Amino acid sequence: MNLQDAITVLKEKGYKTTGKRKDILEFFASEDGYRPAKDLIVHLEKKYGTISFDTIYRNLHLYYDLGILEKTDLEGEKHFRLSCSHHHHHHFICKDCGKTKEIEVCPMDSASAELSNYEIEDHKFEIYGKCPECLHA
Protein backbone atom coordinates (compact mmCIF):
# COMPACT_ATOMS: atom_id res chain seq x y z
CA MET A 1 0.00 0.00 0.00
CA ASN A 2 1.26 3.47 -0.75
CA LEU A 3 0.36 6.83 0.77
CA GLN A 4 -2.39 7.60 -1.74
CA ASP A 5 -3.96 4.15 -1.27
CA ALA A 6 -4.03 4.72 2.50
CA ILE A 7 -5.66 8.14 2.12
CA THR A 8 -8.24 6.63 -0.23
CA VAL A 9 -9.11 3.93 2.34
CA LEU A 10 -9.58 6.58 5.04
CA LYS A 11 -11.89 8.62 2.83
CA GLU A 12 -13.88 5.58 1.65
CA LYS A 13 -14.47 4.57 5.28
CA GLY A 14 -15.72 8.07 6.15
CA TYR A 15 -12.71 9.38 8.07
CA LYS A 16 -11.32 12.87 7.63
CA THR A 17 -7.76 13.18 6.36
CA THR A 18 -6.46 15.77 8.81
CA GLY A 19 -2.93 17.13 8.66
CA LYS A 20 -1.81 14.92 11.55
CA ARG A 21 -3.41 11.82 10.07
CA LYS A 22 -1.68 12.49 6.76
CA ASP A 23 1.63 13.12 8.55
CA ILE A 24 1.28 9.76 10.34
CA LEU A 25 0.77 8.03 7.00
CA GLU A 26 3.68 9.91 5.43
CA PHE A 27 5.93 8.79 8.30
CA PHE A 28 5.15 5.12 7.70
CA ALA A 29 5.33 5.51 3.92
CA SER A 30 8.88 6.84 4.29
CA GLU A 31 10.06 4.08 6.67
CA ASP A 32 11.34 0.66 5.64
CA GLY A 33 10.03 -1.63 8.34
CA TYR A 34 8.17 -1.68 11.62
CA ARG A 35 8.39 1.38 13.88
CA PRO A 36 7.17 1.90 17.47
CA ALA A 37 4.74 4.67 18.40
CA LYS A 38 7.53 6.53 20.21
CA ASP A 39 9.41 7.00 16.89
CA LEU A 40 6.26 8.46 15.38
CA ILE A 41 5.77 10.79 18.36
CA VAL A 42 9.35 12.08 18.09
CA HIS A 43 8.78 12.69 14.37
CA LEU A 44 5.47 14.54 14.88
CA GLU A 45 6.69 16.61 17.84
CA LYS A 46 9.17 18.31 15.50
CA LYS A 47 6.21 19.81 13.65
CA TYR A 48 3.43 19.99 16.24
CA GLY A 49 5.13 20.22 19.64
CA THR A 50 3.63 18.00 22.33
CA ILE A 51 1.53 15.14 20.95
CA SER A 52 -0.88 13.03 22.99
CA PHE A 53 0.24 9.40 23.21
CA ASP A 54 -3.44 8.36 23.38
CA THR A 55 -4.24 10.24 20.16
CA ILE A 56 -1.33 8.57 18.38
CA TYR A 57 -2.34 5.10 19.57
CA ARG A 58 -5.99 5.65 18.64
CA ASN A 59 -4.94 6.57 15.10
CA LEU A 60 -2.46 3.68 14.86
CA HIS A 61 -5.13 1.19 15.89
CA LEU A 62 -7.68 2.79 13.56
CA TYR A 63 -5.23 2.39 10.67
CA TYR A 64 -4.61 -1.21 11.73
CA ASP A 65 -8.36 -1.95 11.89
CA LEU A 66 -8.79 -0.44 8.39
CA GLY A 67 -5.95 -2.57 6.99
CA ILE A 68 -3.70 0.43 6.35
CA LEU A 69 -1.06 -0.64 8.88
CA GLU A 70 0.30 -4.00 9.95
CA LYS A 71 1.47 -4.52 13.52
CA THR A 72 3.75 -6.84 15.43
CA ASP A 73 5.19 -7.14 18.93
CA LEU A 74 8.92 -6.60 19.29
CA GLU A 75 10.45 -6.85 22.75
CA GLY A 76 7.03 -6.35 24.38
CA GLU A 77 6.17 -3.22 22.39
CA LYS A 78 3.76 -2.78 19.47
CA HIS A 79 5.43 -1.77 16.20
CA PHE A 80 3.61 -0.70 13.04
CA ARG A 81 4.32 -0.46 9.32
CA LEU A 82 2.36 0.44 6.22
CA SER A 83 0.66 -2.67 4.85
CA CYS A 84 2.98 -3.95 2.17
CA SER A 85 0.78 -6.07 -0.10
CA HIS A 86 -2.44 -7.93 -0.49
CA HIS A 87 -0.94 -11.36 -1.14
CA HIS A 88 -0.22 -13.90 1.57
CA HIS A 89 3.30 -13.67 2.93
CA HIS A 90 5.33 -13.51 6.13
CA HIS A 91 8.30 -11.45 7.33
CA PHE A 92 11.84 -11.54 8.58
CA ILE A 93 12.11 -8.58 11.01
CA CYS A 94 15.40 -7.05 12.13
CA LYS A 95 15.31 -6.64 15.90
CA ASP A 96 17.81 -3.75 15.74
CA CYS A 97 16.47 -1.47 13.00
CA GLY A 98 12.99 -2.92 12.31
CA LYS A 99 13.57 -3.46 8.59
CA THR A 100 11.56 -6.28 7.09
CA LYS A 101 11.96 -8.75 4.27
CA GLU A 102 9.01 -10.62 2.83
CA ILE A 103 9.12 -14.40 3.08
CA GLU A 104 7.02 -16.28 0.56
CA VAL A 105 7.25 -19.66 2.32
CA CYS A 106 4.34 -20.40 4.64
CA PRO A 107 4.61 -22.99 7.43
CA MET A 108 0.85 -23.50 7.26
CA ASP A 109 1.34 -25.53 4.10
CA SER A 110 2.67 -28.39 6.22
CA ALA A 111 0.89 -27.54 9.49
CA SER A 112 -2.56 -27.77 7.87
CA ALA A 113 -2.04 -31.47 7.20
CA GLU A 114 -1.33 -32.09 10.88
CA LEU A 115 -4.41 -30.11 11.87
CA SER A 116 -6.85 -31.66 9.42
CA ASN A 117 -9.55 -32.11 12.10
CA TYR A 118 -9.25 -28.49 13.27
CA GLU A 119 -10.71 -25.29 11.92
CA ILE A 120 -7.87 -22.82 11.35
CA GLU A 121 -9.05 -19.22 11.52
CA ASP A 122 -5.80 -17.30 11.15
CA HIS A 123 -2.07 -17.47 11.68
CA LYS A 124 1.02 -15.33 11.97
CA PHE A 125 4.61 -16.29 11.24
CA GLU A 126 7.58 -13.99 11.73
CA ILE A 127 11.31 -14.61 11.92
CA TYR A 128 13.42 -12.27 14.05
CA GLY A 129 17.14 -11.55 13.88
CA LYS A 130 19.52 -9.00 12.39
CA CYS A 131 19.56 -7.70 8.84
CA PRO A 132 22.89 -7.68 6.93
CA GLU A 133 23.45 -3.97 7.68
CA CYS A 134 22.97 -4.38 11.43
CA LEU A 135 24.89 -7.66 11.53
CA HIS A 136 28.00 -6.00 10.09
CA ALA A 137 27.65 -2.65 11.89
PDB file of C-alpha atoms in Angstrom:
ATOM      1  CA  MET A   1       0.000   0.000   0.000  1.00  0.00           C
ATOM      2  CA  ASN A   2       1.264   3.469  -0.748  1.00  0.00           C
ATOM      3  CA  LEU A   3       0.363   6.831   0.772  1.00  0.00           C
ATOM      4  CA  GLN A   4      -2.390   7.601  -1.744  1.00  0.00           C
ATOM      5  CA  ASP A   5      -3.963   4.146  -1.271  1.00  0.00           C
ATOM      6  CA  ALA A   6      -4.028   4.724   2.497  1.00  0.00           C
ATOM      7  CA  ILE A   7      -5.663   8.135   2.121  1.00  0.00           C
ATOM      8  CA  THR A   8      -8.242   6.630  -0.229  1.00  0.00           C
ATOM      9  CA  VAL A   9      -9.110   3.930   2.337  1.00  0.00           C
ATOM     10  CA  LEU A  10      -9.578   6.581   5.039  1.00  0.00           C
ATOM     11  CA  LYS A  11     -11.895   8.623   2.825  1.00  0.00           C
ATOM     12  CA  GLU A  12     -13.877   5.577   1.653  1.00  0.00           C
ATOM     13  CA  LYS A  13     -14.467   4.566   5.284  1.00  0.00           C
ATOM     14  CA  GLY A  14     -15.717   8.070   6.145  1.00  0.00           C
ATOM     15  CA  TYR A  15     -12.708   9.384   8.073  1.00  0.00           C
ATOM     16  CA  LYS A  16     -11.320  12.872   7.632  1.00  0.00           C
ATOM     17  CA  THR A  17      -7.758  13.184   6.361  1.00  0.00           C
ATOM     18  CA  THR A  18      -6.460  15.766   8.807  1.00  0.00           C
ATOM     19  CA  GLY A  19      -2.926  17.132   8.659  1.00  0.00           C
ATOM     20  CA  LYS A  20      -1.812  14.924  11.551  1.00  0.00           C
ATOM     21  CA  ARG A  21      -3.406  11.821  10.065  1.00  0.00           C
ATOM     22  CA  LYS A  22      -1.679  12.485   6.760  1.00  0.00           C
ATOM     23  CA  ASP A  23       1.632  13.120   8.552  1.00  0.00           C
ATOM     24  CA  ILE A  24       1.285   9.758  10.339  1.00  0.00           C
ATOM     25  CA  LEU A  25       0.766   8.035   7.003  1.00  0.00           C
ATOM     26  CA  GLU A  26       3.680   9.910   5.425  1.00  0.00           C
ATOM     27  CA  PHE A  27       5.932   8.787   8.298  1.00  0.00           C
ATOM     28  CA  PHE A  28       5.151   5.123   7.699  1.00  0.00           C
ATOM     29  CA  ALA A  29       5.330   5.506   3.917  1.00  0.00           C
ATOM     30  CA  SER A  30       8.882   6.843   4.295  1.00  0.00           C
ATOM     31  CA  GLU A  31      10.061   4.079   6.666  1.00  0.00           C
ATOM     32  CA  ASP A  32      11.340   0.657   5.642  1.00  0.00           C
ATOM     33  CA  GLY A  33      10.027  -1.627   8.341  1.00  0.00           C
ATOM     34  CA  TYR A  34       8.172  -1.680  11.621  1.00  0.00           C
ATOM     35  CA  ARG A  35       8.387   1.382  13.883  1.00  0.00           C
ATOM     36  CA  PRO A  36       7.173   1.903  17.469  1.00  0.00           C
ATOM     37  CA  ALA A  37       4.744   4.672  18.404  1.00  0.00           C
ATOM     38  CA  LYS A  38       7.526   6.531  20.213  1.00  0.00           C
ATOM     39  CA  ASP A  39       9.414   7.004  16.891  1.00  0.00           C
ATOM     40  CA  LEU A  40       6.263   8.464  15.384  1.00  0.00           C
ATOM     41  CA  ILE A  41       5.771  10.788  18.357  1.00  0.00           C
ATOM     42  CA  VAL A  42       9.347  12.084  18.092  1.00  0.00           C
ATOM     43  CA  HIS A  43       8.776  12.692  14.374  1.00  0.00           C
ATOM     44  CA  LEU A  44       5.466  14.540  14.881  1.00  0.00           C
ATOM     45  CA  GLU A  45       6.689  16.610  17.836  1.00  0.00           C
ATOM     46  CA  LYS A  46       9.169  18.306  15.499  1.00  0.00           C
ATOM     47  CA  LYS A  47       6.207  19.815  13.651  1.00  0.00           C
ATOM     48  CA  TYR A  48       3.430  19.992  16.236  1.00  0.00           C
ATOM     49  CA  GLY A  49       5.126  20.223  19.638  1.00  0.00           C
ATOM     50  CA  THR A  50       3.635  17.999  22.332  1.00  0.00           C
ATOM     51  CA  ILE A  51       1.530  15.142  20.946  1.00  0.00           C
ATOM     52  CA  SER A  52      -0.882  13.030  22.993  1.00  0.00           C
ATOM     53  CA  PHE A  53       0.239   9.398  23.210  1.00  0.00           C
ATOM     54  CA  ASP A  54      -3.437   8.360  23.383  1.00  0.00           C
ATOM     55  CA  THR A  55      -4.239  10.244  20.163  1.00  0.00           C
ATOM     56  CA  ILE A  56      -1.329   8.572  18.384  1.00  0.00           C
ATOM     57  CA  TYR A  57      -2.338   5.104  19.569  1.00  0.00           C
ATOM     58  CA  ARG A  58      -5.993   5.651  18.637  1.00  0.00           C
ATOM     59  CA  ASN A  59      -4.941   6.568  15.098  1.00  0.00           C
ATOM     60  CA  LEU A  60      -2.465   3.679  14.864  1.00  0.00           C
ATOM     61  CA  HIS A  61      -5.134   1.186  15.894  1.00  0.00           C
ATOM     62  CA  LEU A  62      -7.679   2.793  13.559  1.00  0.00           C
ATOM     63  CA  TYR A  63      -5.228   2.392  10.673  1.00  0.00           C
ATOM     64  CA  TYR A  64      -4.609  -1.212  11.725  1.00  0.00           C
ATOM     65  CA  ASP A  65      -8.356  -1.953  11.889  1.00  0.00           C
ATOM     66  CA  LEU A  66      -8.790  -0.438   8.395  1.00  0.00           C
ATOM     67  CA  GLY A  67      -5.949  -2.574   6.995  1.00  0.00           C
ATOM     68  CA  ILE A  68      -3.703   0.428   6.353  1.00  0.00           C
ATOM     69  CA  LEU A  69      -1.064  -0.636   8.884  1.00  0.00           C
ATOM     70  CA  GLU A  70       0.295  -4.003   9.949  1.00  0.00           C
ATOM     71  CA  LYS A  71       1.470  -4.524  13.521  1.00  0.00           C
ATOM     72  CA  THR A  72       3.755  -6.838  15.426  1.00  0.00           C
ATOM     73  CA  ASP A  73       5.189  -7.140  18.927  1.00  0.00           C
ATOM     74  CA  LEU A  74       8.923  -6.601  19.288  1.00  0.00           C
ATOM     75  CA  GLU A  75      10.453  -6.846  22.745  1.00  0.00           C
ATOM     76  CA  GLY A  76       7.029  -6.353  24.377  1.00  0.00           C
ATOM     77  CA  GLU A  77       6.172  -3.220  22.388  1.00  0.00           C
ATOM     78  CA  LYS A  78       3.761  -2.776  19.467  1.00  0.00           C
ATOM     79  CA  HIS A  79       5.427  -1.766  16.201  1.00  0.00           C
ATOM     80  CA  PHE A  80       3.607  -0.697  13.042  1.00  0.00           C
ATOM     81  CA  ARG A  81       4.319  -0.457   9.324  1.00  0.00           C
ATOM     82  CA  LEU A  82       2.356   0.441   6.220  1.00  0.00           C
ATOM     83  CA  SER A  83       0.661  -2.666   4.846  1.00  0.00           C
ATOM     84  CA  CYS A  84       2.981  -3.950   2.165  1.00  0.00           C
ATOM     85  CA  SER A  85       0.783  -6.065  -0.105  1.00  0.00           C
ATOM     86  CA  HIS A  86      -2.441  -7.928  -0.488  1.00  0.00           C
ATOM     87  CA  HIS A  87      -0.937 -11.355  -1.144  1.00  0.00           C
ATOM     88  CA  HIS A  88      -0.224 -13.902   1.573  1.00  0.00           C
ATOM     89  CA  HIS A  89       3.298 -13.667   2.935  1.00  0.00           C
ATOM     90  CA  HIS A  90       5.329 -13.512   6.126  1.00  0.00           C
ATOM     91  CA  HIS A  91       8.295 -11.448   7.333  1.00  0.00           C
ATOM     92  CA  PHE A  92      11.839 -11.536   8.582  1.00  0.00           C
ATOM     93  CA  ILE A  93      12.114  -8.583  11.006  1.00  0.00           C
ATOM     94  CA  CYS A  94      15.405  -7.053  12.130  1.00  0.00           C
ATOM     95  CA  LYS A  95      15.311  -6.636  15.897  1.00  0.00           C
ATOM     96  CA  ASP A  96      17.810  -3.754  15.736  1.00  0.00           C
ATOM     97  CA  CYS A  97      16.470  -1.465  12.997  1.00  0.00           C
ATOM     98  CA  GLY A  98      12.987  -2.919  12.306  1.00  0.00           C
ATOM     99  CA  LYS A  99      13.566  -3.456   8.585  1.00  0.00           C
ATOM    100  CA  THR A 100      11.559  -6.278   7.086  1.00  0.00           C
ATOM    101  CA  LYS A 101      11.958  -8.748   4.266  1.00  0.00           C
ATOM    102  CA  GLU A 102       9.010 -10.617   2.826  1.00  0.00           C
ATOM    103  CA  ILE A 103       9.124 -14.403   3.075  1.00  0.00           C
ATOM    104  CA  GLU A 104       7.015 -16.281   0.557  1.00  0.00           C
ATOM    105  CA  VAL A 105       7.253 -19.660   2.324  1.00  0.00           C
ATOM    106  CA  CYS A 106       4.337 -20.404   4.639  1.00  0.00           C
ATOM    107  CA  PRO A 107       4.610 -22.994   7.431  1.00  0.00           C
ATOM    108  CA  MET A 108       0.848 -23.499   7.255  1.00  0.00           C
ATOM    109  CA  ASP A 109       1.341 -25.533   4.098  1.00  0.00           C
ATOM    110  CA  SER A 110       2.675 -28.388   6.221  1.00  0.00           C
ATOM    111  CA  ALA A 111       0.889 -27.544   9.492  1.00  0.00           C
ATOM    112  CA  SER A 112      -2.557 -27.765   7.872  1.00  0.00           C
ATOM    113  CA  ALA A 113      -2.044 -31.471   7.196  1.00  0.00           C
ATOM    114  CA  GLU A 114      -1.329 -32.088  10.876  1.00  0.00           C
ATOM    115  CA  LEU A 115      -4.414 -30.107  11.873  1.00  0.00           C
ATOM    116  CA  SER A 116      -6.855 -31.661   9.422  1.00  0.00           C
ATOM    117  CA  ASN A 117      -9.547 -32.110  12.104  1.00  0.00           C
ATOM    118  CA  TYR A 118      -9.246 -28.494  13.270  1.00  0.00           C
ATOM    119  CA  GLU A 119     -10.713 -25.286  11.922  1.00  0.00           C
ATOM    120  CA  ILE A 120      -7.873 -22.822  11.355  1.00  0.00           C
ATOM    121  CA  GLU A 121      -9.054 -19.219  11.517  1.00  0.00           C
ATOM    122  CA  ASP A 122      -5.800 -17.300  11.148  1.00  0.00           C
ATOM    123  CA  HIS A 123      -2.068 -17.474  11.681  1.00  0.00           C
ATOM    124  CA  LYS A 124       1.020 -15.325  11.970  1.00  0.00           C
ATOM    125  CA  PHE A 125       4.609 -16.292  11.238  1.00  0.00           C
ATOM    126  CA  GLU A 126       7.581 -13.989  11.733  1.00  0.00           C
ATOM    127  CA  ILE A 127      11.306 -14.613  11.924  1.00  0.00           C
ATOM    128  CA  TYR A 128      13.425 -12.275  14.054  1.00  0.00           C
ATOM    129  CA  GLY A 129      17.137 -11.552  13.881  1.00  0.00           C
ATOM    130  CA  LYS A 130      19.524  -8.996  12.390  1.00  0.00           C
ATOM    131  CA  CYS A 131      19.560  -7.700   8.839  1.00  0.00           C
ATOM    132  CA  PRO A 132      22.887  -7.677   6.934  1.00  0.00           C
ATOM    133  CA  GLU A 133      23.448  -3.973   7.676  1.00  0.00           C
ATOM    134  CA  CYS A 134      22.967  -4.382  11.435  1.00  0.00           C
ATOM    135  CA  LEU A 135      24.886  -7.659  11.527  1.00  0.00           C
ATOM    136  CA  HIS A 136      27.996  -6.001  10.089  1.00  0.00           C
ATOM    137  CA  ALA A 137      27.645  -2.651  11.894  1.00  0.00           C
TER     138      ALA A 137
END
